[in-house]
Amino acid sequence: MSIRKNGDCWKLGILFSETGATAVIEKSQKNGALLAIEEINSKGGVAGLPIMPVSYDPGSIPSEYGRLAEKLISEDGVSLLIGCYMSSARKEVLPVIERRNALFFYPTLYEGFEYSPNVIYGGACPNQNSVPLASYLLENYGTRFYFVGSDYIYPRESNRVMRNILRQGGGEVIGERYLPVTAVKEDFVSILEDIAETKPDVIFSTVVGEGTINFYRAYYEAGHDARKVPIASLTTNEAEISRIGAKAAVGHITAAPYFRTINTPKSRRFLQSYARMFGSDEMVTSCCESAYFQVHMLAEALEREQSLDIERLREQLLGSTWDAPQGKIKIDPDNNHTYLHSRIAKVDDNGDFIVEREVRRPIKPDPYLVTPDLNDHRFRLREASKPVRAS
Amino acid sequence: MIADLRNLNVLVLHPRDSDCDDLIQQIIRIGCNVESLWPLPESLPGNVDVVFVEIREAISPALGKLLSQRPDKRPTVIGIIGYENPSVLQGILDIEVQTVISKPLRAFGVLSCILMARRIWLAQLESHKTEEKLKQKLEHIQMITEAKFILMRHHNINEKEAYKIIRSHAMSRRTSTIEIANAIINADGLLSNLNVSK
């Protein structure tokens, strides 16, 4: 047997930032991974050996992710890794992973147009979240959109896709502004003035990290009412909403595969387990859920293969399914991305995301789709099954 | 143009090995229709927009025959190369590929490679069409000029008047000035031949 274990354990490299602009969301992703590891180890590990996390803090600096990936592989002897939130960070890790032939799990939504045999993508691509969000907004809020984003690849590409979908539905983009990832509250002032002047029906935000919290708060403080003109986003999540505060967050919209309020046995078990380990489930996000199911799916593949042979592990992973907190999911053997659920939720008075609409079946990932079709029947939304607070 | 990439029919002419499989998989991911053939077929299937073909140190005559020389009868051609030596480089020039992709094949780069090749191919096709159009136009001008001179010689008129005659004949017979010019040139040739045989 070609076992190349790391001594008496299976090492899993973890690259999520504890500090810097995207620390809030990345900490939630790290917790998701650690929770999965804890669950697996408490049941006896994989093939009798525990999974050992080896973790570094890249401080939300893209080049650090590349350097630390190299360090994990060459110095710590790791060949399985999970990590990264921003695309710019993933692009730093990618060449290292490919050169060293390691296996990398990326539990974050992104802009698509990538495939590497060494990466398993666990987040949504635009066809899995942009189309449902656009059709919901056009139906419920109106046709005049204002785009605000952080200035890097994901927001720009995500806005390109959104503009395209909106045009199909008779929508228009009346403003488009980008800010550095490190934007503070004052940076949003001129944008908010412009919004007050142009009076859009919806704001589509691709602001990420700390900027999100600053933006939503500034929006509230400038006197805007999110119940009338919400900020819609694919990235704003529970962890950020809890920082923004219920008062400023109520009425805003997010599309994601998973929300903490999904009341299924699997989701409840996930949240209980998370709360037991970290004290509360407040920071659980869809990216956290993605890190969680990716580590579990990796563990199952390891259990079946009992080897760190990357080619064989990949074969085990491709096409495999798992009963995740969001529902049944599957790794698409065509492109290494994941079939995911698609849900639209609105923040209620308590600061909880209440799922308003969902797509009936998990959506096949299509990372190379240039312009998703607004009328694609696969993306048709239905009323969400009765939303109940899970706790 | 980027949005149209998905509608392309792609043909891969390469032995079915792991390189070929990786390439086909990536083309499927991109969303194009893809077919692979090996050994080389006698002729290209209809509707092929883009052909990936391996370029080695010796180009088989079959490959030369397969890809027409006429730009308007030729799909976009992308060479797959494993070496960069002068023989292979000469092959790239001889086959007149729009771009190349190198082995070992990586998924990353295939999309921009198709896009580049397509853009160059389209530009070549456009300039070929423009060239054909200009050639024809030049021929027409020459014919009309010749016809005008014949009329001027026979009727002792100036160039403007000669053109007027050609145009009014064209209009009354509902045909083009070219055809009238052609008729005049033919008639003149015929008449001068008759003169000779007298």
Coordinates of C-alpha atoms in Angstrom, one line a residue:
Chain A
M1 CA 0.0 0.0 0.0
S2 CA 1.4 3.4 -1.0
I3 CA 0.6 5.1 2.3
R4 CA 2.5 8.3 2.7
K5 CA 0.9 9.5 5.9
N6 CA 2.5 12.3 7.9
G7 CA 3.8 10.1 10.6
D8 CA 1.0 9.2 12.9
C9 CA -1.6 11.7 11.6
W10 CA -3.0 13.2 8.4
K11 CA -1.8 16.8 8.1
L12 CA -4.2 19.4 6.7
G13 CA -2.7 22.9 5.9
I14 CA -5.0 25.8 6.7
L15 CA -4.6 29.2 5.2
F16 CA -7.2 31.6 6.6
S17 CA -6.4 35.1 7.9
E18 CA -6.9 36.0 11.5
T19 CA -5.9 39.6 10.9
G20 CA -6.4 42.1 8.2
A21 CA -9.3 43.2 5.9
T22 CA -11.0 39.8 5.4
A23 CA -10.3 38.3 8.8
V24 CA -13.9 38.2 9.9
I25 CA -15.1 35.9 7.1
E26 CA -11.9 33.9 7.0
K27 CA -12.0 33.2 10.7
S28 CA -15.5 31.8 10.2
Q29 CA -14.1 29.6 7.4
K30 CA -11.3 28.4 9.6
N31 CA -13.7 27.5 12.3
G32 CA -15.7 25.5 9.8
A33 CA -12.6 23.5 8.9
L34 CA -11.6 23.1 12.5
L35 CA -15.1 21.9 13.5
A36 CA -15.1 19.3 10.8
I37 CA -11.6 18.1 11.9
E38 CA -12.8 17.9 15.5
E39 CA -15.9 15.9 14.5
I40 CA -13.8 13.5 12.4
N41 CA -11.1 13.1 15.1
S42 CA -13.7 12.5 17.9
K43 CA -15.0 9.6 15.8
G44 CA -11.6 8.0 15.6
G45 CA -10.1 10.0 12.8
V46 CA -9.4 8.7 9.3
A47 CA -8.2 5.0 9.1
G48 CA -7.5 5.2 12.8
L49 CA -5.3 8.3 12.6
P50 CA -6.3 11.9 13.5
I51 CA -6.3 14.8 11.1
M52 CA -3.9 17.5 12.3
P53 CA -4.4 21.1 11.3
V54 CA -1.3 23.1 10.5
S55 CA -2.3 26.7 10.3
Y56 CA -0.8 30.1 9.5
D57 CA -2.2 33.6 9.4
P58 CA -1.5 35.3 6.0
G59 CA -2.9 38.6 7.4
S60 CA -5.2 39.2 4.4
I61 CA -2.1 39.9 2.3
P62 CA -2.3 38.0 -1.1
S63 CA 1.4 37.3 -1.5
E64 CA 1.6 35.9 2.0
Y65 CA -0.8 33.1 1.0
G66 CA 1.6 32.0 -1.7
R67 CA 4.6 32.1 0.6
L68 CA 2.8 30.2 3.4
A69 CA 1.5 27.6 1.0
E70 CA 5.1 26.9 -0.1
K71 CA 6.1 26.8 3.6
L72 CA 3.3 24.4 4.5
I73 CA 4.3 22.0 1.7
S74 CA 8.1 22.2 1.8
E75 CA 8.7 22.6 5.5
D76 CA 5.6 21.1 7.2
G77 CA 5.3 18.2 4.7
V78 CA 1.6 19.0 4.0
S79 CA 0.1 18.0 0.7
L80 CA -3.6 18.8 1.5
L81 CA -4.6 22.4 2.0
I82 CA -7.7 24.4 2.6
G83 CA -7.9 28.2 2.5
C84 CA -8.2 31.6 0.8
Y85 CA -11.1 34.0 0.5
M86 CA -10.1 36.6 -2.0
S87 CA -9.4 35.5 -5.6
S88 CA -6.1 37.5 -5.5
A89 CA -5.0 35.2 -2.6
R90 CA -6.0 32.1 -4.5
K91 CA -4.1 33.2 -7.6
E92 CA -0.9 33.3 -5.4
V93 CA -1.5 29.8 -4.0
L94 CA -2.4 28.2 -7.4
P95 CA 1.1 28.0 -9.0
V96 CA 2.6 26.7 -5.7
I97 CA -0.1 24.0 -5.5
E98 CA 0.3 22.9 -9.1
R99 CA 4.1 22.9 -9.0
R100 CA 4.1 20.8 -5.9
N101 CA 1.2 18.7 -7.0
A102 CA -0.7 19.2 -3.8
L103 CA -4.5 19.2 -3.4
F104 CA -6.2 22.5 -2.5
F105 CA -9.7 23.1 -1.2
Y106 CA -11.2 26.6 -1.9
P107 CA -14.4 27.1 0.1
T108 CA -15.4 30.5 -1.3
L109 CA -17.6 31.8 -4.0
Y110 CA -15.7 33.4 -6.8
E111 CA -16.0 34.8 -10.3
G112 CA -15.4 31.6 -12.2
F113 CA -13.2 31.1 -15.3
E114 CA -10.7 28.8 -13.6
Y115 CA -10.0 25.1 -13.4
S116 CA -7.0 23.5 -11.9
P117 CA -6.8 19.7 -11.5
N118 CA -5.2 20.5 -8.1
V119 CA -8.1 22.5 -6.7
I120 CA -11.6 21.5 -5.5
Y121 CA -13.9 24.5 -5.6
G122 CA -16.5 24.6 -2.8
G123 CA -18.1 28.0 -3.3
A124 CA -20.6 29.3 -5.9
C125 CA -19.7 30.6 -9.3
P126 CA -21.8 33.3 -10.9
N127 CA -24.3 31.0 -12.6
Q128 CA -25.2 29.5 -9.2
N129 CA -26.0 32.8 -7.3
S130 CA -26.1 35.8 -9.6
V131 CA -29.0 34.8 -11.8
P132 CA -31.3 33.9 -8.9
L133 CA -30.4 37.1 -7.1
A134 CA -30.9 39.3 -10.2
S135 CA -34.3 37.8 -10.9
Y136 CA -35.5 38.3 -7.3
L137 CA -34.4 41.9 -7.2
L138 CA -35.9 42.8 -10.6
E139 CA -39.2 41.2 -9.5
N140 CA -39.3 42.8 -6.0
Y141 CA -37.5 46.1 -6.1
G142 CA -37.1 47.6 -9.5
T143 CA -34.9 48.0 -12.5
R144 CA -32.4 50.8 -11.5
F145 CA -29.3 49.3 -10.0
Y146 CA -26.2 51.0 -8.4
F147 CA -23.0 48.9 -8.1
V148 CA -20.5 49.4 -5.3
G149 CA -17.5 47.1 -5.1
S150 CA -14.1 46.5 -3.7
D151 CA -11.4 47.1 -6.3
Y152 CA -10.1 43.6 -7.3
I153 CA -11.0 40.9 -9.7
Y154 CA -14.1 39.4 -8.1
P155 CA -16.2 42.5 -7.8
R156 CA -15.4 43.7 -11.4
E157 CA -16.1 40.3 -13.0
S158 CA -19.1 39.8 -10.8
N159 CA -20.5 43.2 -11.8
R160 CA -19.9 42.4 -15.5
V161 CA -22.0 39.2 -15.1
M162 CA -24.7 41.1 -13.1
R163 CA -24.9 43.9 -15.7
N164 CA -25.4 41.4 -18.4
I165 CA -28.2 39.5 -16.6
L166 CA -29.9 42.8 -15.6
R167 CA -29.9 44.0 -19.2
Q168 CA -31.8 40.8 -20.2
G169 CA -34.5 41.6 -17.6
G170 CA -34.8 45.3 -18.6
G171 CA -32.7 46.6 -15.8
E172 CA -30.1 49.3 -15.9
V173 CA -26.9 50.2 -14.0
I174 CA -27.1 53.9 -13.1
G175 CA -23.8 54.0 -11.1
E176 CA -20.7 51.9 -10.6
R177 CA -18.0 52.7 -8.0
Y178 CA -15.0 50.8 -6.7
L179 CA -13.1 51.3 -3.4
P180 CA -9.9 49.8 -2.1
V181 CA -10.4 46.6 0.0
T182 CA -9.3 48.6 3.0
A183 CA -12.0 51.3 2.7
V184 CA -13.1 53.1 5.9
K185 CA -16.4 54.7 6.5
E186 CA -15.4 58.1 5.2
D187 CA -14.5 56.6 1.9
F188 CA -18.2 55.8 1.3
V189 CA -19.4 59.4 1.8
S190 CA -19.2 60.5 -1.8
I191 CA -20.8 57.3 -3.0
L192 CA -23.7 57.6 -0.5
E193 CA -24.2 61.2 -1.7
D194 CA -24.3 60.0 -5.3
I195 CA -26.8 57.3 -4.3
A196 CA -29.0 59.8 -2.6
E197 CA -29.0 61.9 -5.7
T198 CA -29.5 59.2 -8.3
K199 CA -32.1 57.3 -6.3
P200 CA -31.5 53.7 -7.4
D201 CA -34.0 50.9 -6.7
V202 CA -31.3 48.5 -5.4
I203 CA -27.7 48.7 -4.6
F204 CA -25.6 45.7 -5.6
S205 CA -22.6 45.5 -3.4
T206 CA -19.5 43.4 -4.0
V207 CA -17.6 45.2 -1.2
V208 CA -15.9 42.5 0.9
G209 CA -14.3 42.2 4.3
E210 CA -14.2 45.1 6.8
G211 CA -15.4 47.5 4.0
T212 CA -18.8 45.7 4.1
I213 CA -19.4 46.6 7.8
N214 CA -18.3 50.3 7.1
F215 CA -20.5 50.5 4.0
Y216 CA -23.7 49.1 5.6
R217 CA -23.3 51.3 8.7
A218 CA -22.6 54.4 6.7
Y219 CA -25.6 53.7 4.5
Y220 CA -27.8 53.5 7.6
E221 CA -26.3 56.5 9.2
A222 CA -26.8 58.5 6.0
G223 CA -30.5 57.9 6.6
H224 CA -31.2 55.3 3.9
D225 CA -33.9 52.7 4.6
A226 CA -32.9 49.3 3.5
R227 CA -36.5 48.1 3.6
K228 CA -37.2 50.3 0.7
V229 CA -33.8 50.3 -1.1
P230 CA -31.7 47.4 0.1
I231 CA -28.1 46.6 -0.5
A232 CA -28.0 43.2 -2.2
S233 CA -24.9 41.1 -2.0
L234 CA -23.4 37.7 -2.7
T235 CA -20.8 38.0 0.0
T236 CA -22.3 39.8 3.0
N237 CA -22.9 37.1 5.6
E238 CA -24.0 36.4 9.2
A239 CA -20.6 37.2 10.7
E240 CA -20.7 40.7 9.0
I241 CA -24.3 41.3 9.8
S242 CA -23.7 40.6 13.5
R243 CA -20.9 43.3 13.4
I244 CA -23.1 45.7 11.5
G245 CA -25.9 45.3 14.0
A246 CA -29.5 44.4 13.4
K247 CA -30.7 48.0 13.3
A248 CA -28.5 49.0 10.4
A249 CA -28.7 45.6 8.7
V250 CA -32.5 45.0 8.6
G251 CA -33.9 44.7 5.1
H252 CA -30.7 44.0 3.2
I253 CA -30.5 41.0 0.9
T254 CA -27.9 38.2 0.4
A255 CA -27.8 35.3 -2.0
A256 CA -25.9 32.2 -0.8
P257 CA -26.1 28.4 -0.7
Y258 CA -26.5 28.3 3.1
F259 CA -27.9 30.5 5.8
R260 CA -27.8 29.8 9.5
T261 CA -31.6 29.9 9.8
I262 CA -32.1 26.9 7.5
N263 CA -34.1 24.6 9.7
T264 CA -33.1 21.1 8.7
P265 CA -31.9 18.3 11.0
K266 CA -28.4 18.4 9.4
S267 CA -28.2 22.2 9.7
R268 CA -29.3 22.1 13.3
R269 CA -26.7 19.5 14.2
F270 CA -24.1 21.5 12.4
L271 CA -25.0 24.7 14.4
Q272 CA -25.2 22.8 17.7
S273 CA -21.8 21.3 17.1
Y274 CA -20.3 24.6 16.1
A275 CA -21.8 26.4 19.2
R276 CA -20.4 23.6 21.5
M277 CA -16.9 24.2 20.1
F278 CA -16.8 27.9 19.7
G279 CA -19.4 29.2 22.3
S280 CA -22.0 30.5 19.9
D281 CA -23.1 30.0 16.3
E282 CA -23.3 33.7 15.5
M283 CA -20.3 33.6 13.2
V284 CA -21.5 30.7 11.0
T285 CA -21.6 31.8 7.3
S286 CA -22.1 30.0 4.0
C287 CA -18.3 30.1 3.5
C288 CA -17.9 28.5 6.9
E289 CA -20.3 25.8 5.9
S290 CA -18.4 25.3 2.7
A291 CA -15.1 24.8 4.6
Y292 CA -16.9 22.4 6.9
F293 CA -18.3 20.2 4.1
Q294 CA -15.1 20.3 2.1
V295 CA -13.1 18.9 5.0
H296 CA -15.7 16.2 5.6
M297 CA -15.7 15.2 2.0
L298 CA -11.9 15.1 2.0
A299 CA -11.9 12.9 5.1
E300 CA -14.3 10.5 3.4
A301 CA -12.1 10.3 0.3
L302 CA -9.1 9.8 2.6
E303 CA -10.9 7.0 4.4
R304 CA -11.7 5.2 1.2
E305 CA -8.2 5.7 -0.3
Q306 CA -6.1 5.6 2.9
S307 CA -3.3 7.3 1.0
L308 CA -2.0 10.8 0.2
D309 CA -1.7 10.0 -3.5
I310 CA -3.2 13.1 -5.0
E311 CA -4.4 11.5 -8.3
R312 CA -6.2 8.8 -6.4
L313 CA -7.7 11.2 -3.8
R314 CA -9.0 13.4 -6.6
E315 CA -10.6 10.4 -8.3
Q316 CA -12.4 9.6 -5.0
L317 CA -13.5 13.2 -4.6
L318 CA -14.8 13.9 -8.1
G319 CA -18.4 12.9 -8.3
S320 CA -18.7 12.2 -4.6
T321 CA -21.8 13.5 -2.8
W322 CA -22.4 14.6 0.8
D323 CA -25.3 15.5 2.9
A324 CA -24.2 19.0 3.9
P325 CA -26.0 21.5 6.2
Q326 CA -27.3 23.3 3.0
G327 CA -28.7 20.0 1.6
K328 CA -27.3 17.3 -0.7
I329 CA -24.2 18.5 -2.7
K330 CA -21.9 16.9 -5.2
I331 CA -18.5 17.6 -6.6
D332 CA -18.9 18.0 -10.4
P333 CA -16.4 15.6 -12.1
D334 CA -16.5 17.8 -15.2
N335 CA -14.9 20.9 -13.5
N336 CA -14.0 20.2 -9.8
H337 CA -16.6 22.8 -8.7
T338 CA -19.6 21.8 -6.6
Y339 CA -23.3 21.5 -7.2
L340 CA -24.8 24.0 -4.7
H341 CA -28.1 25.2 -3.5
S342 CA -29.1 28.7 -4.2
R343 CA -31.1 30.8 -1.7
I344 CA -32.1 34.5 -1.3
A345 CA -32.5 35.8 2.2
K346 CA -33.4 39.1 3.8
V347 CA -32.2 40.4 7.2
D348 CA -35.1 40.6 9.7
D349 CA -35.5 42.8 12.8
N350 CA -33.4 40.5 14.9
G351 CA -30.5 40.6 12.4
D352 CA -31.2 37.1 11.1
F353 CA -31.2 36.1 7.5
I354 CA -34.7 34.8 6.6
V355 CA -34.7 32.7 3.4
E356 CA -37.3 34.2 1.0
R357 CA -36.7 32.2 -2.1
E358 CA -34.7 29.1 -3.1
V359 CA -34.0 27.1 -6.2
R360 CA -35.5 23.6 -6.0
R361 CA -32.5 21.5 -6.8
P362 CA -28.7 22.1 -6.4
I363 CA -27.4 24.0 -9.4
K364 CA -24.6 22.5 -11.6
P365 CA -21.6 24.8 -11.5
D366 CA -20.7 26.3 -14.9
P367 CA -17.5 28.2 -14.2
Y368 CA -16.9 29.2 -17.9
L369 CA -20.3 30.7 -18.5
V370 CA -19.8 34.1 -20.0
T371 CA -23.4 35.4 -19.8
P372 CA -25.8 33.4 -17.7
D373 CA -29.4 33.4 -19.0
L374 CA -31.9 35.2 -16.8
N375 CA -34.7 32.9 -18.0
D376 CA -32.9 29.7 -17.5
H377 CA -35.5 27.4 -16.0
R378 CA -32.9 25.7 -13.8
F379 CA -32.5 28.9 -11.9
R380 CA -36.2 29.4 -11.3
L381 CA -37.0 30.4 -7.7
R382 CA -39.7 29.2 -5.5
E383 CA -41.0 30.4 -2.1
A384 CA -38.7 29.1 0.6
S385 CA -40.0 26.4 2.8
K386 CA -41.3 27.8 6.1
P387 CA -38.4 29.8 7.5
V388 CA -37.9 29.0 11.2
R389 CA -35.1 30.3 13.4
A390 CA -32.9 27.3 14.2
S391 CA -31.7 27.4 17.7
Chain B
M1 CA -16.8 37.8 -29.4
I2 CA -16.1 36.4 -25.9
A3 CA -19.8 35.5 -25.5
D4 CA -19.7 33.7 -28.9
L5 CA -16.9 31.3 -27.9
R6 CA -19.4 28.7 -26.6
N7 CA -21.1 28.3 -29.9
L8 CA -17.8 27.2 -31.6
N9 CA -17.4 23.7 -33.0
V10 CA -13.9 22.5 -32.1
L11 CA -12.1 19.6 -33.6
V12 CA -9.0 18.1 -32.0
L13 CA -6.7 16.2 -34.4
H14 CA -4.3 14.4 -32.0
P15 CA -3.8 10.8 -30.8
R16 CA -6.0 10.0 -27.8
D17 CA -3.5 10.3 -25.0
S18 CA -3.6 12.1 -21.6
D19 CA -2.6 15.5 -23.2
C20 CA -5.4 15.1 -25.7
D21 CA -7.9 14.2 -22.9
D22 CA -6.9 17.2 -20.8
L23 CA -7.4 19.5 -23.8
I24 CA -10.8 18.0 -24.6
Q25 CA -11.9 18.2 -21.0
Q26 CA -11.0 21.9 -20.8
I27 CA -12.8 22.6 -24.1
I28 CA -15.9 20.9 -22.7
R29 CA -15.6 23.0 -19.5
I30 CA -15.4 26.1 -21.5
G31 CA -18.6 25.0 -23.1
C32 CA -17.7 24.5 -26.8
N33 CA -18.8 21.5 -28.9
V34 CA -15.8 19.3 -29.3
E35 CA -14.9 16.3 -31.4
S36 CA -11.6 14.5 -31.7
L37 CA -10.4 12.5 -34.7
W38 CA -7.2 10.4 -35.1
P39 CA -5.7 9.3 -37.4
L40 CA -6.2 12.3 -39.7
P41 CA -9.5 12.1 -41.6
E42 CA -9.6 12.5 -45.4
S43 CA -11.6 15.7 -45.1
L44 CA -12.8 18.0 -42.3
P45 CA -16.3 17.4 -41.0
G46 CA -18.7 20.3 -41.9
N47 CA -19.2 23.2 -39.5
V48 CA -15.8 23.0 -37.9
D49 CA -14.8 26.5 -36.6
V50 CA -11.6 25.7 -34.8
V51 CA -9.1 22.9 -35.3
F52 CA -6.4 21.9 -32.8
V53 CA -3.7 19.9 -34.6
E54 CA -0.4 18.6 -33.5
I55 CA 2.6 20.1 -35.4
R56 CA 5.6 17.8 -35.4
E57 CA 9.0 18.0 -37.1
A58 CA 7.5 16.5 -40.3
I59 CA 4.2 17.6 -41.6
S60 CA 2.3 14.8 -43.2
P61 CA 1.0 15.6 -46.8
A62 CA -2.4 14.5 -45.5
L63 CA -2.5 17.4 -43.1
G64 CA -1.5 19.9 -45.8
K65 CA -4.3 18.6 -48.0
L66 CA -6.8 18.7 -45.1
L67 CA -6.4 22.4 -44.5
S68 CA -7.3 24.5 -47.6
Q69 CA -5.1 27.4 -48.6
R70 CA -8.0 29.7 -49.1
P71 CA -8.7 31.7 -46.0
D72 CA -12.5 31.7 -46.5
K73 CA -12.5 27.8 -46.8
R74 CA -10.3 27.3 -43.7
P75 CA -11.2 27.0 -40.1
T76 CA -9.2 28.7 -37.3
V77 CA -6.1 26.5 -36.7
I78 CA -4.3 26.1 -33.4
G79 CA -1.0 24.2 -33.4
I80 CA -0.2 21.9 -30.5
I81 CA 3.6 21.8 -30.1
G82 CA 5.8 19.6 -27.9
Y83 CA 9.1 21.0 -29.2
E84 CA 10.4 24.5 -30.2
N85 CA 13.2 23.4 -32.6
P86 CA 13.5 24.9 -36.1
S87 CA 11.8 22.0 -37.8
V88 CA 8.7 22.4 -35.6
L89 CA 8.8 26.2 -36.0
Q90 CA 8.9 25.8 -39.8
G91 CA 5.9 23.5 -39.5
I92 CA 4.0 26.2 -37.6
L93 CA 4.7 28.6 -40.5
D94 CA 3.9 26.1 -43.2
I95 CA 0.6 25.1 -41.7
E96 CA -0.2 28.8 -41.2
V97 CA -1.7 28.3 -37.7
Q98 CA -3.3 31.3 -36.0
T99 CA -1.6 30.5 -32.7
V100 CA 0.0 27.6 -30.8
I101 CA -0.4 25.9 -27.5
S102 CA 2.4 24.0 -25.9
K103 CA 2.7 20.6 -24.3
P104 CA 2.3 19.6 -21.5
L105 CA -1.1 21.0 -21.8
R106 CA -2.6 23.0 -18.9
A107 CA -6.2 24.0 -18.6
F108 CA -5.2 27.5 -17.9
G109 CA -4.5 29.3 -21.2
V110 CA -6.7 27.3 -23.5
L111 CA -9.5 29.8 -23.4
S112 CA -7.3 32.8 -24.2
C113 CA -5.6 30.8 -26.9
I114 CA -8.9 30.0 -28.6
L115 CA -9.9 33.7 -28.3
M116 CA -6.6 35.0 -29.8
A117 CA -6.6 32.5 -32.6
R118 CA -10.2 33.3 -33.4
R119 CA -9.5 37.1 -33.4
I120 CA -6.6 36.7 -35.8
W121 CA -8.5 34.3 -38.0
L122 CA -11.4 36.8 -38.2
A123 CA -9.1 39.6 -39.0
Q124 CA -7.4 37.5 -41.8
L125 CA -10.8 36.6 -43.2
E126 CA -11.9 40.2 -43.2
S127 CA -8.8 41.4 -45.0
H128 CA -9.1 38.5 -47.5
K129 CA -12.6 39.6 -48.2
T130 CA -11.6 43.3 -48.5
E131 CA -8.7 42.2 -50.8
E132 CA -11.1 40.3 -53.1
K133 CA -13.5 43.2 -53.2
L134 CA -10.7 45.6 -54.1
K135 CA -9.3 43.3 -56.8
Q136 CA -12.7 43.0 -58.4
K137 CA -13.3 46.8 -58.2
L138 CA -9.9 47.4 -59.9
E139 CA -10.8 45.0 -62.7
H140 CA -14.1 46.8 -63.3
I141 CA -12.4 50.1 -63.5
Q142 CA -10.0 48.8 -66.0
M143 CA -12.8 47.3 -68.1
I144 CA -14.8 50.5 -68.1
T145 CA -11.8 52.5 -69.0
E146 CA -11.1 50.3 -71.9
A147 CA -14.6 50.4 -73.1
K148 CA -14.5 54.2 -72.8
F149 CA -11.4 54.4 -75.0
I150 CA -13.0 52.2 -77.6
L151 CA -16.0 54.5 -77.8
M152 CA -13.9 57.6 -77.8
R153 CA -11.9 56.1 -80.7
H154 CA -14.9 55.1 -82.8
H155 CA -17.1 58.1 -82.2
N156 CA -14.6 60.8 -81.7
I157 CA -16.0 61.9 -78.3
N158 CA -14.4 62.8 -75.0
E159 CA -14.2 60.5 -71.9
K160 CA -17.2 62.1 -70.1
E161 CA -19.4 61.5 -73.1
A162 CA -18.2 58.0 -73.5
Y163 CA -19.1 57.2 -69.9
K164 CA -22.5 58.8 -70.4
I165 CA -23.2 56.4 -73.3
I166 CA -22.2 53.4 -71.3
R167 CA -24.3 54.4 -68.4
S168 CA -27.4 55.3 -70.4
H169 CA -27.2 51.9 -72.2
A170 CA -26.9 50.1 -68.9
M171 CA -29.9 51.9 -67.6
S172 CA -32.1 51.4 -70.6
R173 CA -31.2 47.7 -70.6
R174 CA -31.5 47.4 -66.9
T175 CA -28.0 46.0 -66.5
S176 CA -24.7 47.1 -65.0
T177 CA -22.1 49.4 -66.6
I178 CA -19.7 46.5 -66.3
E179 CA -21.8 44.3 -68.6
I180 CA -22.1 47.0 -71.2
A181 CA -18.4 47.7 -71.0
N182 CA -17.8 44.0 -71.4
A183 CA -20.1 43.8 -74.4
I184 CA -18.3 46.8 -76.0
I185 CA -14.9 45.2 -75.4
N186 CA -16.0 41.9 -76.9
A187 CA -17.7 43.5 -79.9
D188 CA -14.6 45.6 -80.6
G189 CA -12.4 42.5 -80.4
L190 CA -14.7 40.6 -82.7
L191 CA -14.9 43.5 -85.2
S192 CA -11.1 44.0 -85.4
N193 CA -10.7 40.2 -85.9
L194 CA -13.2 40.5 -88.8
N195 CA -11.2 43.3 -90.2
V196 CA -8.1 41.2 -90.2
S197 CA -9.7 38.3 -92.0
K198 CA -10.9 40.5 -94.8

